[in-house]
Amino acid sequence: GQQVMQIPQYQHVQEGEDFTTYCNSSTTLSNIQWYKQRPGGHPVFLIQLVKSGEVKKQKRLTFQFGEAKKNSSLHITATQTTDVGTYFCAGLEYGNKLVFGAGTILRVKS
Amino acid sequence: DAGITQSPRHKVTETGTPVTLRCHQTENHRYMYWYRQDPGHGLRLIHYSYGVKDTDKGEVSDGYSVSRSKTEDFLLTLESATSSQTSVYFCAIRPGYYSETGNTIYFGEGSWLTVV
């Protein structure tokens, strides 16, 4: 079945440094989504990418979808303490199943 | 937040007992999901539903069953709870229509289950 790999598993950065997490699927995806989960909370939708090569920005967050629609990345510029949490990518197969990566835990030192 | 209610929110149960977790939505969304979250494994799909009485297995369905007799309710049953099923369980819903938000998953607050 479909597998979604996400790296790194964990990253600890100094406030103001950049952060990137990468996501790779074993199959071609119809779209990819990104979620953020604060400690003790539930995952919250950030963005969806649909088109090959698509790039979207949300303030300091930049999301990319690969040309082959099998990989994606989330880049945060100049991290802040409010960015702390776990970031998940989730790939939607051409069907109904949304499969999540294992997530990247981000910790920010102030 | 999306209208999703999970119950119970916290439960401690004994090995071998059946447990049912309930997910209730007020959004009339077509798709409903049950995930479990464990450290190092992220969110793993247990079962999902694409309509009333229409369900399918996810990647970790062994030991779990589901039922959806109404659009708004999706029940997850642990037939005979084991310690390996100690986890946080998230219900999620998705509209399913083709739009910018049609594929967005909305999660409930989670149910913390401990099997002793």
PDB file of C-alpha atoms in Angstrom:
ATOM      1  CA  GLY A   1       0.000   0.000   0.000  1.00  0.00           C
ATOM      2  CA  GLN A   2       0.843   3.640  -0.130  1.00  0.00           C
ATOM      3  CA  GLN A   3       3.587   4.826   2.202  1.00  0.00           C
ATOM      4  CA  VAL A   4       4.469   8.391   3.109  1.00  0.00           C
ATOM      5  CA  MET A   5       7.906   8.987   4.576  1.00  0.00           C
ATOM      6  CA  GLN A   6       8.716  12.197   6.389  1.00  0.00           C
ATOM      7  CA  ILE A   7      12.104  13.501   7.541  1.00  0.00           C
ATOM      8  CA  PRO A   8      13.552  14.547   9.853  1.00  0.00           C
ATOM      9  CA  GLN A   9      11.717  12.969  12.747  1.00  0.00           C
ATOM     10  CA  TYR A  10      12.808  15.687  15.103  1.00  0.00           C
ATOM     11  CA  GLN A  11      14.473  19.094  14.844  1.00  0.00           C
ATOM     12  CA  HIS A  12      15.532  21.532  17.500  1.00  0.00           C
ATOM     13  CA  VAL A  13      16.382  25.028  16.219  1.00  0.00           C
ATOM     14  CA  GLN A  14      17.345  28.368  17.667  1.00  0.00           C
ATOM     15  CA  GLU A  15      14.678  31.013  17.336  1.00  0.00           C
ATOM     16  CA  GLY A  16      15.250  32.881  14.093  1.00  0.00           C
ATOM     17  CA  GLU A  17      16.760  29.912  12.256  1.00  0.00           C
ATOM     18  CA  ASP A  18      15.035  28.320   9.296  1.00  0.00           C
ATOM     19  CA  PHE A  19      13.389  24.896   9.342  1.00  0.00           C
ATOM     20  CA  THR A  20      12.489  22.425   6.602  1.00  0.00           C
ATOM     21  CA  THR A  21      10.647  19.122   6.663  1.00  0.00           C
ATOM     22  CA  TYR A  22      10.429  16.767   3.689  1.00  0.00           C
ATOM     23  CA  CYS A  23       7.801  14.301   2.637  1.00  0.00           C
ATOM     24  CA  ASN A  24       8.075  11.459   0.092  1.00  0.00           C
ATOM     25  CA  SER A  25       5.351   9.144  -1.143  1.00  0.00           C
ATOM     26  CA  SER A  26       5.798   5.690  -2.637  1.00  0.00           C
ATOM     27  CA  THR A  27       2.984   6.439  -5.093  1.00  0.00           C
ATOM     28  CA  THR A  28       1.825   9.389  -7.141  1.00  0.00           C
ATOM     29  CA  LEU A  29      -0.587  11.555  -5.226  1.00  0.00           C
ATOM     30  CA  SER A  30      -3.655  13.461  -6.301  1.00  0.00           C
ATOM     31  CA  ASN A  31      -2.798  16.055  -3.686  1.00  0.00           C
ATOM     32  CA  ILE A  32      -0.780  16.553  -0.550  1.00  0.00           C
ATOM     33  CA  GLN A  33      -1.810  18.311   2.608  1.00  0.00           C
ATOM     34  CA  TRP A  34       0.066  19.705   5.569  1.00  0.00           C
ATOM     35  CA  TYR A  35      -1.119  19.778   9.146  1.00  0.00           C
ATOM     36  CA  LYS A  36       0.225  21.189  12.382  1.00  0.00           C
ATOM     37  CA  GLN A  37      -0.361  19.711  15.801  1.00  0.00           C
ATOM     38  CA  ARG A  38       0.469  21.693  18.893  1.00  0.00           C
ATOM     39  CA  PRO A  39       1.563  19.694  21.969  1.00  0.00           C
ATOM     40  CA  GLY A  40      -1.516  18.107  23.542  1.00  0.00           C
ATOM     41  CA  GLY A  41      -3.741  19.217  20.689  1.00  0.00           C
ATOM     42  CA  HIS A  42      -5.200  17.782  17.527  1.00  0.00           C
ATOM     43  CA  PRO A  43      -3.882  18.166  13.976  1.00  0.00           C
ATOM     44  CA  VAL A  44      -5.038  21.306  12.221  1.00  0.00           C
ATOM     45  CA  PHE A  45      -5.090  21.754   8.453  1.00  0.00           C
ATOM     46  CA  LEU A  46      -2.538  24.209   7.059  1.00  0.00           C
ATOM     47  CA  ILE A  47      -2.654  23.887   3.287  1.00  0.00           C
ATOM     48  CA  GLN A  48      -3.338  21.654   0.305  1.00  0.00           C
ATOM     49  CA  LEU A  49      -1.211  21.362  -2.832  1.00  0.00           C
ATOM     50  CA  VAL A  50      -2.742  19.894  -5.970  1.00  0.00           C
ATOM     51  CA  LYS A  51      -0.717  20.828  -9.033  1.00  0.00           C
ATOM     52  CA  SER A  52       2.624  19.434 -10.114  1.00  0.00           C
ATOM     53  CA  GLY A  53       5.390  21.858  -9.091  1.00  0.00           C
ATOM     54  CA  GLU A  54       3.008  24.003  -7.065  1.00  0.00           C
ATOM     55  CA  VAL A  55       4.415  26.461  -4.525  1.00  0.00           C
ATOM     56  CA  LYS A  56       2.272  28.182  -1.928  1.00  0.00           C
ATOM     57  CA  LYS A  57       3.170  30.607   0.831  1.00  0.00           C
ATOM     58  CA  GLN A  58       1.562  31.465   4.121  1.00  0.00           C
ATOM     59  CA  LYS A  59       3.517  34.286   5.750  1.00  0.00           C
ATOM     60  CA  ARG A  60       6.789  32.625   6.814  1.00  0.00           C
ATOM     61  CA  LEU A  61       5.738  29.157   5.607  1.00  0.00           C
ATOM     62  CA  THR A  62       6.521  27.952   2.074  1.00  0.00           C
ATOM     63  CA  PHE A  63       5.048  24.721   0.736  1.00  0.00           C
ATOM     64  CA  GLN A  64       6.186  22.922  -2.409  1.00  0.00           C
ATOM     65  CA  PHE A  65       4.802  19.964  -4.351  1.00  0.00           C
ATOM     66  CA  GLY A  66       7.215  18.049  -6.540  1.00  0.00           C
ATOM     67  CA  GLU A  67       6.981  17.812 -10.299  1.00  0.00           C
ATOM     68  CA  ALA A  68       6.231  14.097 -10.127  1.00  0.00           C
ATOM     69  CA  LYS A  69       3.648  14.657  -7.381  1.00  0.00           C
ATOM     70  CA  LYS A  70       5.444  12.224  -5.095  1.00  0.00           C
ATOM     71  CA  ASN A  71       7.289  14.595  -2.769  1.00  0.00           C
ATOM     72  CA  SER A  72       6.703  17.809  -0.891  1.00  0.00           C
ATOM     73  CA  SER A  73       8.396  20.150   1.533  1.00  0.00           C
ATOM     74  CA  LEU A  74       7.499  22.713   4.156  1.00  0.00           C
ATOM     75  CA  HIS A  75       9.966  25.476   4.882  1.00  0.00           C
ATOM     76  CA  ILE A  76       9.634  27.922   7.761  1.00  0.00           C
ATOM     77  CA  THR A  77      11.711  31.088   7.580  1.00  0.00           C
ATOM     78  CA  ALA A  78      12.972  32.649  10.811  1.00  0.00           C
ATOM     79  CA  THR A  79      11.245  30.314  13.250  1.00  0.00           C
ATOM     80  CA  GLN A  80       9.398  31.663  16.247  1.00  0.00           C
ATOM     81  CA  THR A  81       8.403  29.957  19.485  1.00  0.00           C
ATOM     82  CA  THR A  82       4.831  29.857  18.209  1.00  0.00           C
ATOM     83  CA  ASP A  83       5.980  27.475  15.462  1.00  0.00           C
ATOM     84  CA  VAL A  84       6.572  24.698  18.013  1.00  0.00           C
ATOM     85  CA  GLY A  85       4.648  21.519  17.302  1.00  0.00           C
ATOM     86  CA  THR A  86       4.531  18.507  15.023  1.00  0.00           C
ATOM     87  CA  TYR A  87       4.145  19.023  11.295  1.00  0.00           C
ATOM     88  CA  PHE A  88       2.520  16.266   9.285  1.00  0.00           C
ATOM     89  CA  CYS A  89       2.244  15.790   5.582  1.00  0.00           C
ATOM     90  CA  ALA A  90      -0.608  13.682   4.290  1.00  0.00           C
ATOM     91  CA  GLY A  91      -0.954  12.245   0.835  1.00  0.00           C
ATOM     92  CA  LEU A  92      -4.309  11.619  -0.799  1.00  0.00           C
ATOM     93  CA  GLU A  93      -4.318   8.740  -3.226  1.00  0.00           C
ATOM     94  CA  TYR A  94      -6.614   8.815  -6.216  1.00  0.00           C
ATOM     95  CA  GLY A  95      -9.392   7.517  -4.004  1.00  0.00           C
ATOM     96  CA  ASN A  96     -10.470   8.094  -0.472  1.00  0.00           C
ATOM     97  CA  LYS A  97      -7.501   7.286   1.706  1.00  0.00           C
ATOM     98  CA  LEU A  98      -5.424  10.037   3.243  1.00  0.00           C
ATOM     99  CA  VAL A  99      -2.163   8.589   4.539  1.00  0.00           C
ATOM    100  CA  PHE A 100      -0.051  10.591   6.967  1.00  0.00           C
ATOM    101  CA  GLY A 101       3.682  10.761   7.351  1.00  0.00           C
ATOM    102  CA  ALA A 102       5.110  10.126  10.822  1.00  0.00           C
ATOM    103  CA  GLY A 103       5.545  13.844  11.392  1.00  0.00           C
ATOM    104  CA  THR A 104       8.425  16.154  12.239  1.00  0.00           C
ATOM    105  CA  ILE A 105       8.604  17.477  15.781  1.00  0.00           C
ATOM    106  CA  LEU A 106       9.867  21.049  15.849  1.00  0.00           C
ATOM    107  CA  ARG A 107      11.259  22.591  19.015  1.00  0.00           C
ATOM    108  CA  VAL A 108      12.406  26.215  19.071  1.00  0.00           C
ATOM    109  CA  LYS A 109      14.864  27.586  21.611  1.00  0.00           C
ATOM    110  CA  SER A 110      14.362  31.229  22.514  1.00  0.00           C
TER     111      SER A 110
ATOM    112  CA  ASP B   1     -13.477  24.302  14.816  1.00  0.00           C
ATOM    113  CA  ALA B   2     -15.459  21.734  12.871  1.00  0.00           C
ATOM    114  CA  GLY B   3     -18.450  20.231  14.680  1.00  0.00           C
ATOM    115  CA  ILE B   4     -16.853  16.976  15.792  1.00  0.00           C
ATOM    116  CA  THR B   5     -17.372  15.458  19.197  1.00  0.00           C
ATOM    117  CA  GLN B   6     -15.517  12.415  20.440  1.00  0.00           C
ATOM    118  CA  SER B   7     -16.573  10.424  23.466  1.00  0.00           C
ATOM    119  CA  PRO B   8     -15.282   9.421  25.855  1.00  0.00           C
ATOM    120  CA  ARG B   9     -12.322  11.788  25.905  1.00  0.00           C
ATOM    121  CA  HIS B  10     -10.443   9.682  28.426  1.00  0.00           C
ATOM    122  CA  LYS B  11     -10.905   6.035  29.344  1.00  0.00           C
ATOM    123  CA  VAL B  12      -9.030   3.410  31.294  1.00  0.00           C
ATOM    124  CA  THR B  13     -10.088  -0.149  30.654  1.00  0.00           C
ATOM    125  CA  GLU B  14      -8.902  -3.649  31.405  1.00  0.00           C
ATOM    126  CA  THR B  15      -7.335  -6.072  28.978  1.00  0.00           C
ATOM    127  CA  GLY B  16      -9.901  -8.259  27.278  1.00  0.00           C
ATOM    128  CA  THR B  17     -12.861  -5.921  27.649  1.00  0.00           C
ATOM    129  CA  PRO B  18     -14.686  -4.433  24.657  1.00  0.00           C
ATOM    130  CA  VAL B  19     -14.488  -0.671  24.227  1.00  0.00           C
ATOM    131  CA  THR B  20     -16.466   1.614  21.933  1.00  0.00           C
ATOM    132  CA  LEU B  21     -15.404   5.112  20.999  1.00  0.00           C
ATOM    133  CA  ARG B  22     -17.952   7.411  19.444  1.00  0.00           C
ATOM    134  CA  CYS B  23     -17.494  10.163  16.898  1.00  0.00           C
ATOM    135  CA  HIS B  24     -20.364  12.539  16.242  1.00  0.00           C
ATOM    136  CA  GLN B  25     -20.356  15.242  13.567  1.00  0.00           C
ATOM    137  CA  THR B  26     -22.769  18.055  12.870  1.00  0.00           C
ATOM    138  CA  GLU B  27     -21.304  18.947   9.443  1.00  0.00           C
ATOM    139  CA  ASN B  28     -23.092  16.285   7.373  1.00  0.00           C
ATOM    140  CA  HIS B  29     -19.752  15.356   5.781  1.00  0.00           C
ATOM    141  CA  ARG B  30     -19.570  12.193   3.761  1.00  0.00           C
ATOM    142  CA  TYR B  31     -16.212  10.813   4.854  1.00  0.00           C
ATOM    143  CA  MET B  32     -15.291   9.861   8.382  1.00  0.00           C
ATOM    144  CA  TYR B  33     -12.038   8.381   9.653  1.00  0.00           C
ATOM    145  CA  TRP B  34     -10.526   6.832  12.724  1.00  0.00           C
ATOM    146  CA  TYR B  35      -6.803   7.295  13.303  1.00  0.00           C
ATOM    147  CA  ARG B  36      -4.564   6.286  16.141  1.00  0.00           C
ATOM    148  CA  GLN B  37      -1.519   8.301  17.127  1.00  0.00           C
ATOM    149  CA  ASP B  38       1.527   6.790  18.787  1.00  0.00           C
ATOM    150  CA  PRO B  39       4.999   8.250  19.332  1.00  0.00           C
ATOM    151  CA  GLY B  40       7.209   7.662  16.307  1.00  0.00           C
ATOM    152  CA  HIS B  41       4.323   6.439  14.156  1.00  0.00           C
ATOM    153  CA  GLY B  42       2.394   9.589  13.479  1.00  0.00           C
ATOM    154  CA  LEU B  43      -1.237   9.131  12.539  1.00  0.00           C
ATOM    155  CA  ARG B  44      -2.201   5.683  11.304  1.00  0.00           C
ATOM    156  CA  LEU B  45      -5.518   5.000   9.652  1.00  0.00           C
ATOM    157  CA  ILE B  46      -7.621   2.326  11.340  1.00  0.00           C
ATOM    158  CA  HIS B  47     -10.879   2.412   9.375  1.00  0.00           C
ATOM    159  CA  TYR B  48     -12.762   4.908   7.328  1.00  0.00           C
ATOM    160  CA  SER B  49     -16.267   5.392   5.999  1.00  0.00           C
ATOM    161  CA  TYR B  50     -17.418   6.885   2.721  1.00  0.00           C
ATOM    162  CA  GLY B  51     -21.111   6.805   3.526  1.00  0.00           C
ATOM    163  CA  VAL B  52     -23.733   5.227   5.728  1.00  0.00           C
ATOM    164  CA  LYS B  53     -22.936   1.538   6.103  1.00  0.00           C
ATOM    165  CA  ASP B  54     -19.960   1.933   3.733  1.00  0.00           C
ATOM    166  CA  THR B  55     -16.673   1.326   5.475  1.00  0.00           C
ATOM    167  CA  ASP B  56     -13.208   0.110   4.584  1.00  0.00           C
ATOM    168  CA  LYS B  57     -10.046  -0.917   6.372  1.00  0.00           C
ATOM    169  CA  GLY B  58      -7.007   1.220   6.913  1.00  0.00           C
ATOM    170  CA  GLU B  59      -3.441   0.150   7.585  1.00  0.00           C
ATOM    171  CA  VAL B  60      -3.921  -0.944  11.230  1.00  0.00           C
ATOM    172  CA  SER B  61      -7.426  -2.414  11.302  1.00  0.00           C
ATOM    173  CA  ASP B  62      -6.727  -5.692  13.130  1.00  0.00           C
ATOM    174  CA  GLY B  63      -8.576  -5.819  16.454  1.00  0.00           C
ATOM    175  CA  TYR B  64     -10.907  -2.977  15.508  1.00  0.00           C
ATOM    176  CA  SER B  65     -14.340  -2.805  13.963  1.00  0.00           C
ATOM    177  CA  VAL B  66     -16.480   0.160  12.955  1.00  0.00           C
ATOM    178  CA  SER B  67     -20.055   0.952  12.220  1.00  0.00           C
ATOM    179  CA  ARG B  68     -21.831   3.865  10.635  1.00  0.00           C
ATOM    180  CA  SER B  69     -25.603   3.599  10.773  1.00  0.00           C
ATOM    181  CA  LYS B  70     -26.158   7.353  10.479  1.00  0.00           C
ATOM    182  CA  THR B  71     -24.280  10.068   8.624  1.00  0.00           C
ATOM    183  CA  GLU B  72     -23.405  11.828  11.840  1.00  0.00           C
ATOM    184  CA  ASP B  73     -22.067   8.912  13.882  1.00  0.00           C
ATOM    185  CA  PHE B  74     -19.024   6.696  13.375  1.00  0.00           C
ATOM    186  CA  LEU B  75     -18.280   4.154  16.075  1.00  0.00           C
ATOM    187  CA  LEU B  76     -14.958   2.443  16.675  1.00  0.00           C
ATOM    188  CA  THR B  77     -15.010  -0.788  18.689  1.00  0.00           C
ATOM    189  CA  LEU B  78     -12.070  -2.573  20.193  1.00  0.00           C
ATOM    190  CA  GLU B  79     -13.437  -6.064  20.351  1.00  0.00           C
ATOM    191  CA  SER B  80     -11.108  -7.262  23.107  1.00  0.00           C
ATOM    192  CA  ALA B  81      -8.788  -4.505  24.249  1.00  0.00           C
ATOM    193  CA  THR B  82      -5.052  -5.200  24.523  1.00  0.00           C
ATOM    194  CA  SER B  83      -2.247  -3.112  25.985  1.00  0.00           C
ATOM    195  CA  SER B  84      -0.937  -2.459  22.458  1.00  0.00           C
ATOM    196  CA  GLN B  85      -4.126  -0.536  21.788  1.00  0.00           C
ATOM    197  CA  THR B  86      -3.255   2.049  24.409  1.00  0.00           C
ATOM    198  CA  SER B  87      -3.145   5.158  22.280  1.00  0.00           C
ATOM    199  CA  VAL B  88      -4.731   8.454  21.369  1.00  0.00           C
ATOM    200  CA  TYR B  89      -7.583   7.982  18.929  1.00  0.00           C
ATOM    201  CA  PHE B  90      -8.628  10.755  16.580  1.00  0.00           C
ATOM    202  CA  CYS B  91     -11.804  10.883  14.604  1.00  0.00           C
ATOM    203  CA  ALA B  92     -11.719  12.984  11.447  1.00  0.00           C
ATOM    204  CA  ILE B  93     -14.209  14.110   8.813  1.00  0.00           C
ATOM    205  CA  ARG B  94     -13.917  15.295   5.204  1.00  0.00           C
ATOM    206  CA  PRO B  95     -16.522  16.887   2.941  1.00  0.00           C
ATOM    207  CA  GLY B  96     -15.509  14.983  -0.180  1.00  0.00           C
ATOM    208  CA  TYR B  97     -16.676  17.418  -2.823  1.00  0.00           C
ATOM    209  CA  TYR B  98     -14.176  18.765  -5.340  1.00  0.00           C
ATOM    210  CA  SER B  99     -13.168  22.180  -4.079  1.00  0.00           C
ATOM    211  CA  GLU B 100     -10.336  23.894  -2.303  1.00  0.00           C
ATOM    212  CA  THR B 101     -11.647  22.588   1.006  1.00  0.00           C
ATOM    213  CA  GLY B 102     -13.264  19.403  -0.207  1.00  0.00           C
ATOM    214  CA  ASN B 103     -10.295  17.271   0.726  1.00  0.00           C
ATOM    215  CA  THR B 104      -9.531  18.990   4.005  1.00  0.00           C
ATOM    216  CA  ILE B 105      -9.569  16.706   7.017  1.00  0.00           C
ATOM    217  CA  TYR B 106     -10.982  18.100  10.240  1.00  0.00           C
ATOM    218  CA  PHE B 107      -9.981  16.338  13.413  1.00  0.00           C
ATOM    219  CA  GLY B 108     -11.783  15.846  16.664  1.00  0.00           C
ATOM    220  CA  GLU B 109     -10.134  16.581  19.995  1.00  0.00           C
ATOM    221  CA  GLY B 110      -8.999  12.990  20.512  1.00  0.00           C
ATOM    222  CA  SER B 111      -9.797  10.145  22.887  1.00  0.00           C
ATOM    223  CA  TRP B 112      -7.083   8.979  25.260  1.00  0.00           C
ATOM    224  CA  LEU B 113      -7.422   5.237  25.863  1.00  0.00           C
ATOM    225  CA  THR B 114      -5.345   3.293  28.363  1.00  0.00           C
ATOM    226  CA  VAL B 115      -5.593  -0.488  28.496  1.00  0.00           C
ATOM    227  CA  VAL B 116      -4.238  -1.967  31.728  1.00  0.00           C
TER     228      VAL B 116
END
